[in-house]
């Protein structure tokens, strides 16, 4: 009865968007697909806005201040021709200034926007219930645009993934959908953003489903939402941008000589070897800056930027994203010396830019490193065996996919993304071979995304999938903690008292009781969102104004599997335990943490009994 009463109350108090969502939920996937479309539209628009910010920062800092105009990739070529810097000394200063501005912005307003972004999304999926603060995407976008536009060696993948994922998370929180749906919308937003800015909708969708894990595992339930969001995001982006098709311009490339296969195997091995050095240097640089405790975190990106500027003084090709230089490598317009320098110097510049605390992605630099590595290797082979290696550009394209597949543990999405970015579908056979070799040869622990987990079974997001059988044999009473009564409020408790009571307690959901009977709950997450999005004077608010839209109750006699399903359905961290014969009075609060603790205790006891029986 208590459960029915609480759900009726939630329906009565539901807002307009929540009522719409309830109607959509009548269709199994209707609400997720519908919301994925909205996320795709916003992600596409976010990609346009982010590119505009990067181009604006680049124009004022690089072109007008230093006289340096980097070449562009084929489909992204600007009207202005590429020019080497006329004022090289300015190149030393600009990345440092950009690093200073980005560092002040990030560490003052959203420290989680530090670094390459995608790791933050992965961490939020596994450990953060897919909750991303609403300010993070904006801070990430501005800080990354400053970093990249001022010459920092970083890419667009991390920022746009955080922008799209942040909106997906915010939309899910606003509509108060369940935790599972919030995770799906977060991934859909990231896939849509990446699919848009890289013009690779299928690759972007697959990337967000694959990048979560080190092993060959996919977040399969996210594929359809990310497909829908990526298609819409890509369409919106290209329609406004006014240009469709791949980023890079390539001649028609075909695999037509079987003797090339061993050469592509060797390219996979080369990608894994260089990738190992890339990842090791990246995190060694991060650890180096972390050990410098006397310098404030705000200033460390400036130091990294200054080092990048010194590199740019002697080798400007290392600055910025570098797609134009990769295009020239594909076209065969770079010497072997420049190609070799691009590989080594780009690794150093990327580590200094991002690992010092700068903001930007790692996909772009990885594509540049892999493309130049493949072009270097292919050009040498062409000179040694011109009758077998006829098109060195093919090795540049395959090198892009192989290198990133190894360092990111994403062989499928890397293959697809590079194919879409270049329309190099005639090279699917060598792409498959090289990405597989690079992925297998590089140890699982060596990944540019350190927040990845081995498989779905390792993720807290899927913990209940592997525990339900045991939980069905346990009762809520087995997991209840009766050591202290829960913190509760009356409907008229002032906001000040509510906030004071939430300090110093691990409780996340607080019952609202009237004459001892439960009338609603306050979620700490909803409370934070309410306080950041509303300007109502705090002295006018009471506990009943902060009531969560949806909640459920559980009884001590229910099994823990049912309790866990209710937690997932509401998206709350805890639910009130109300005995059926207790007149609606709250006996305790049950959290996911309590359920999993009871589960692990049960598994431990079973293991002890099993060991004793075997002995």
GROMACS .gro file of N, CA and C in nm, residues 145-232:
model
  264
  145UNK      N    1   3.911   2.502  -2.646
  145UNK     CA    2   3.925   2.591  -2.761
  145UNK      C    3   4.046   2.683  -2.743
  146UNK      N    4   4.066   2.732  -2.622
  146UNK     CA    5   4.184   2.816  -2.596
  146UNK      C    6   4.312   2.735  -2.610
  147UNK      N    7   4.312   2.612  -2.554
  147UNK     CA    8   4.432   2.528  -2.560
  147UNK      C    9   4.470   2.496  -2.704
  148UNK      N   10   4.373   2.447  -2.781
  148UNK     CA   11   4.401   2.408  -2.920
  148UNK      C   12   4.431   2.531  -3.005
  149UNK      N   13   4.350   2.636  -2.991
  149UNK     CA   14   4.368   2.755  -3.073
  149UNK      C   15   4.498   2.827  -3.047
  150UNK      N   16   4.554   2.813  -2.927
  150UNK     CA   17   4.681   2.879  -2.895
  150UNK      C   18   4.802   2.790  -2.926
  151UNK      N   19   4.780   2.680  -2.996
  151UNK     CA   20   4.892   2.597  -3.040
  151UNK      C   21   4.914   2.471  -2.960
  152UNK      N   22   4.833   2.446  -2.858
  152UNK     CA   23   4.848   2.322  -2.782
  152UNK      C   24   4.824   2.200  -2.868
  153UNK      N   25   4.901   2.096  -2.845
  153UNK     CA   26   4.888   1.973  -2.924
  153UNK      C   27   4.777   1.887  -2.863
  154UNK      N   28   4.655   1.907  -2.910
  154UNK     CA   29   4.538   1.836  -2.858
  154UNK      C   30   4.435   1.828  -2.968
  155UNK      N   31   4.332   1.748  -2.944
  155UNK     CA   32   4.229   1.726  -3.044
  155UNK      C   33   4.090   1.760  -2.994
  156UNK      N   34   3.991   1.736  -3.082
  156UNK     CA   35   3.853   1.776  -3.053
  156UNK      C   36   3.771   1.664  -2.991
  157UNK      N   37   3.820   1.541  -2.992
  157UNK     CA   38   3.738   1.426  -2.948
  157UNK      C   39   3.698   1.436  -2.802
  158UNK      N   40   3.794   1.463  -2.712
  158UNK     CA   41   3.763   1.471  -2.570
  158UNK      C   42   3.666   1.582  -2.537
  159UNK      N   43   3.691   1.705  -2.584
  159UNK     CA   44   3.597   1.814  -2.553
  159UNK      C   45   3.457   1.789  -2.605
  160UNK      N   46   3.444   1.746  -2.731
  160UNK     CA   47   3.310   1.729  -2.786
  160UNK      C   48   3.241   1.609  -2.722
  161UNK      N   49   3.317   1.507  -2.681
  161UNK     CA   50   3.256   1.394  -2.609
  161UNK      C   51   3.200   1.442  -2.477
  162UNK      N   52   3.271   1.531  -2.408
  162UNK     CA   53   3.223   1.580  -2.279
  162UNK      C   54   3.107   1.678  -2.297
  163UNK      N   55   3.109   1.753  -2.407
  163UNK     CA   56   2.997   1.844  -2.433
  163UNK      C   57   2.869   1.764  -2.458
  164UNK      N   58   2.875   1.667  -2.550
  164UNK     CA   59   2.757   1.587  -2.581
  164UNK      C   60   2.713   1.502  -2.464
  165UNK      N   61   2.808   1.438  -2.396
  165UNK     CA   62   2.775   1.354  -2.281
  165UNK      C   63   2.718   1.437  -2.168
  166UNK      N   64   2.772   1.557  -2.149
  166UNK     CA   65   2.723   1.644  -2.043
  166UNK      C   66   2.578   1.684  -2.066
  167UNK      N   67   2.543   1.711  -2.191
  167UNK     CA   68   2.403   1.745  -2.218
  167UNK      C   69   2.313   1.623  -2.199
  168UNK      N   70   2.359   1.507  -2.245
  168UNK     CA   71   2.279   1.386  -2.225
  168UNK      C   72   2.254   1.359  -2.078
  169UNK      N   73   2.357   1.376  -1.997
  169UNK     CA   74   2.343   1.357  -1.853
  169UNK      C   75   2.250   1.461  -1.792
  170UNK      N   76   2.265   1.587  -1.834
  170UNK     CA   77   2.182   1.694  -1.780
  170UNK      C   78   2.035   1.674  -1.816
  171UNK      N   79   2.009   1.635  -1.941
  171UNK     CA   80   1.871   1.611  -1.984
  171UNK      C   81   1.808   1.498  -1.903
  172UNK      N   82   1.884   1.391  -1.882
  172UNK     CA   83   1.833   1.277  -1.805
  172UNK      C   84   1.805   1.317  -1.661
  173UNK      N   85   1.894   1.398  -1.602
  173UNK     CA   86   1.872   1.443  -1.464
  173UNK      C   87   1.752   1.536  -1.454
  174UNK      N   88   1.736   1.622  -1.552
  174UNK     CA   89   1.624   1.716  -1.552
  174UNK      C   90   1.490   1.643  -1.560
  175UNK      N   91   1.485   1.539  -1.644
  175UNK     CA   92   1.363   1.461  -1.660
  175UNK      C   93   1.348   1.352  -1.554
  176UNK      N   94   1.454   1.335  -1.473
  176UNK     CA   95   1.453   1.236  -1.365
  176UNK      C   96   1.426   1.094  -1.417
  177UNK      N   97   1.489   1.059  -1.527
  177UNK     CA   98   1.479   0.921  -1.574
  177UNK      C   99   1.570   0.833  -1.490
  178UNK      N  100   1.563   0.703  -1.509
  178UNK     CA  101   1.642   0.612  -1.429
  178UNK      C  102   1.790   0.619  -1.461
  179UNK      N  103   1.868   0.558  -1.375
  179UNK     CA  104   2.014   0.562  -1.390
  179UNK      C  105   2.057   0.494  -1.520
  180UNK      N  106   1.994   0.384  -1.556
  180UNK     CA  107   2.030   0.313  -1.679
  180UNK      C  108   2.008   0.403  -1.800
  181UNK      N  109   1.894   0.472  -1.805
  181UNK     CA  110   1.866   0.561  -1.918
  181UNK      C  111   1.964   0.678  -1.920
  182UNK      N  112   2.003   0.727  -1.801
  182UNK     CA  113   2.099   0.837  -1.798
  182UNK      C  114   2.233   0.794  -1.856
  183UNK      N  115   2.275   0.673  -1.827
  183UNK     CA  116   2.400   0.624  -1.885
  183UNK      C  117   2.389   0.615  -2.037
  184UNK      N  118   2.277   0.567  -2.086
  184UNK     CA  119   2.260   0.554  -2.231
  184UNK      C  120   2.260   0.691  -2.298
  185UNK      N  121   2.192   0.789  -2.239
  185UNK     CA  122   2.188   0.922  -2.298
  185UNK      C  123   2.324   0.991  -2.290
  186UNK      N  124   2.399   0.964  -2.187
  186UNK     CA  125   2.534   1.020  -2.178
  186UNK      C  126   2.620   0.967  -2.291
  187UNK      N  127   2.615   0.836  -2.316
  187UNK     CA  128   2.693   0.777  -2.425
  187UNK      C  129   2.642   0.826  -2.560
  188UNK      N  130   2.510   0.840  -2.573
  188UNK     CA  131   2.453   0.889  -2.698
  188UNK      C  132   2.504   1.029  -2.730
  189UNK      N  133   2.511   1.115  -2.627
  189UNK     CA  134   2.562   1.249  -2.649
  189UNK      C  135   2.707   1.251  -2.693
  190UNK      N  136   2.789   1.168  -2.627
  190UNK     CA  137   2.929   1.161  -2.667
  190UNK      C  138   2.946   1.109  -2.808
  191UNK      N  139   2.872   1.003  -2.843
  191UNK     CA  140   2.881   0.947  -2.978
  191UNK      C  141   2.834   1.044  -3.084
  192UNK      N  142   2.729   1.122  -3.053
  192UNK     CA  143   2.677   1.220  -3.148
  192UNK      C  144   2.778   1.332  -3.172
  193UNK      N  145   2.840   1.380  -3.065
  193UNK     CA  146   2.939   1.486  -3.081
  193UNK      C  147   3.058   1.442  -3.163
  194UNK      N  148   3.111   1.325  -3.131
  194UNK     CA  149   3.227   1.274  -3.204
  194UNK      C  150   3.189   1.243  -3.349
  195UNK      N  151   3.074   1.180  -3.368
  195UNK     CA  152   3.031   1.149  -3.505
  195UNK      C  153   3.013   1.273  -3.589
  196UNK      N  154   2.973   1.385  -3.525
  196UNK     CA  155   2.951   1.509  -3.599
  196UNK      C  156   3.084   1.575  -3.639
  197UNK      N  157   3.170   1.604  -3.541
  197UNK     CA  158   3.290   1.683  -3.573
  197UNK      C  159   3.390   1.605  -3.656
  198UNK      N  160   3.388   1.472  -3.648
  198UNK     CA  161   3.478   1.393  -3.731
  198UNK      C  162   3.409   1.337  -3.855
  199UNK      N  163   3.282   1.374  -3.872
  199UNK     CA  164   3.203   1.330  -3.988
  199UNK      C  165   3.207   1.178  -4.001
  200UNK      N  166   3.190   1.115  -3.890
  200UNK     CA  167   3.196   0.968  -3.884
  200UNK      C  168   3.087   0.919  -3.789
  201UNK      N  169   2.960   0.925  -3.831
  201UNK     CA  170   2.851   0.891  -3.738
  201UNK      C  171   2.856   0.748  -3.688
  202UNK      N  172   2.883   0.653  -3.776
  202UNK     CA  173   2.890   0.514  -3.732
  202UNK      C  174   3.009   0.493  -3.639
  203UNK      N  175   3.123   0.548  -3.675
  203UNK     CA  176   3.243   0.535  -3.592
  203UNK      C  177   3.226   0.601  -3.457
  204UNK      N  178   3.164   0.720  -3.454
  204UNK     CA  179   3.143   0.788  -3.327
  204UNK      C  180   3.053   0.710  -3.234
  205UNK      N  181   2.946   0.651  -3.291
  205UNK     CA  182   2.855   0.571  -3.209
  205UNK      C  183   2.926   0.447  -3.155
  206UNK      N  184   2.999   0.378  -3.240
  206UNK     CA  185   3.071   0.258  -3.197
  206UNK      C  186   3.179   0.291  -3.095
  207UNK      N  187   3.243   0.406  -3.112
  207UNK     CA  188   3.353   0.444  -3.022
  207UNK      C  189   3.303   0.455  -2.878
  208UNK      N  190   3.190   0.522  -2.858
  208UNK     CA  191   3.141   0.540  -2.721
  208UNK      C  192   3.097   0.408  -2.658
  209UNK      N  193   3.055   0.313  -2.741
  209UNK     CA  194   3.014   0.182  -2.688
  209UNK      C  195   3.135   0.093  -2.662
  210UNK      N  196   3.247   0.120  -2.729
  210UNK     CA  197   3.364   0.033  -2.721
  210UNK      C  198   3.470   0.084  -2.626
  211UNK      N  199   3.483   0.216  -2.612
  211UNK     CA  200   3.595   0.275  -2.540
  211UNK      C  201   3.586   0.253  -2.389
  212UNK      N  202   3.474   0.206  -2.340
  212UNK     CA  203   3.456   0.185  -2.196
  212UNK      C  204   3.539   0.071  -2.142
  213UNK      N  205   3.581  -0.022  -2.230
  213UNK     CA  206   3.644  -0.147  -2.184
  213UNK      C  207   3.774  -0.174  -2.257
  214UNK      N  208   3.868  -0.239  -2.186
  214UNK     CA  209   3.996  -0.275  -2.244
  214UNK      C  210   3.986  -0.400  -2.331
  215UNK      N  211   3.904  -0.494  -2.289
  215UNK     CA  212   3.888  -0.617  -2.365
  215UNK      C  213   3.789  -0.594  -2.478
  216UNK      N  214   3.770  -0.697  -2.561
  216UNK     CA  215   3.674  -0.689  -2.669
  216UNK      C  216   3.533  -0.701  -2.613
  217UNK      N  217   3.484  -0.592  -2.559
  217UNK     CA  218   3.351  -0.590  -2.499
  217UNK      C  219   3.284  -0.459  -2.541
  218UNK      N  220   3.153  -0.465  -2.557
  218UNK     CA  221   3.077  -0.349  -2.601
  218UNK      C  222   2.966  -0.319  -2.501
  219UNK      N  223   2.930  -0.193  -2.491
  219UNK     CA  224   2.809  -0.155  -2.420
  219UNK      C  225   2.696  -0.168  -2.522
  220UNK      N  226   2.654  -0.292  -2.546
  220UNK     CA  227   2.563  -0.321  -2.657
  220UNK      C  228   2.430  -0.249  -2.643
  221UNK      N  229   2.380  -0.230  -2.523
  221UNK     CA  230   2.252  -0.164  -2.505
  221UNK      C  231   2.255  -0.017  -2.549
  222UNK      N  232   2.375   0.040  -2.563
  222UNK     CA  233   2.387   0.180  -2.603
  222UNK      C  234   2.394   0.198  -2.754
  223UNK      N  235   2.404   0.090  -2.830
  223UNK     CA  236   2.427   0.103  -2.973
  223UNK      C  237   2.313   0.176  -3.044
  224UNK      N  238   2.189   0.135  -3.021
  224UNK     CA  239   2.077   0.199  -3.091
  224UNK      C  240   2.063   0.346  -3.053
  225UNK      N  241   2.064   0.382  -2.923
  225UNK     CA  242   2.058   0.525  -2.890
  225UNK      C  243   2.173   0.606  -2.950
  226UNK      N  244   2.294   0.551  -2.948
  226UNK     CA  245   2.407   0.626  -3.004
  226UNK      C  246   2.397   0.634  -3.156
  227UNK      N  247   2.345   0.530  -3.220
  227UNK     CA  248   2.323   0.538  -3.365
  227UNK      C  249   2.228   0.652  -3.399
  228UNK      N  250   2.116   0.658  -3.329
  228UNK     CA  251   2.017   0.762  -3.356
  228UNK      C  252   2.075   0.901  -3.330
  229UNK      N  253   2.140   0.918  -3.216
  229UNK     CA  254   2.197   1.048  -3.182
  229UNK      C  255   2.307   1.088  -3.279
  230UNK      N  256   2.393   0.992  -3.317
  230UNK     CA  257   2.505   1.023  -3.407
  230UNK      C  258   2.457   1.061  -3.546
  231UNK      N  259   2.356   0.993  -3.595
  231UNK     CA  260   2.301   1.025  -3.727
  231UNK      C  261   2.246   1.167  -3.728
  232UNK      N  262   2.168   1.201  -3.625
  232UNK     CA  263   2.108   1.334  -3.619
  232UNK      C  264   2.215   1.441  -3.595
   0.00000   0.00000   0.00000
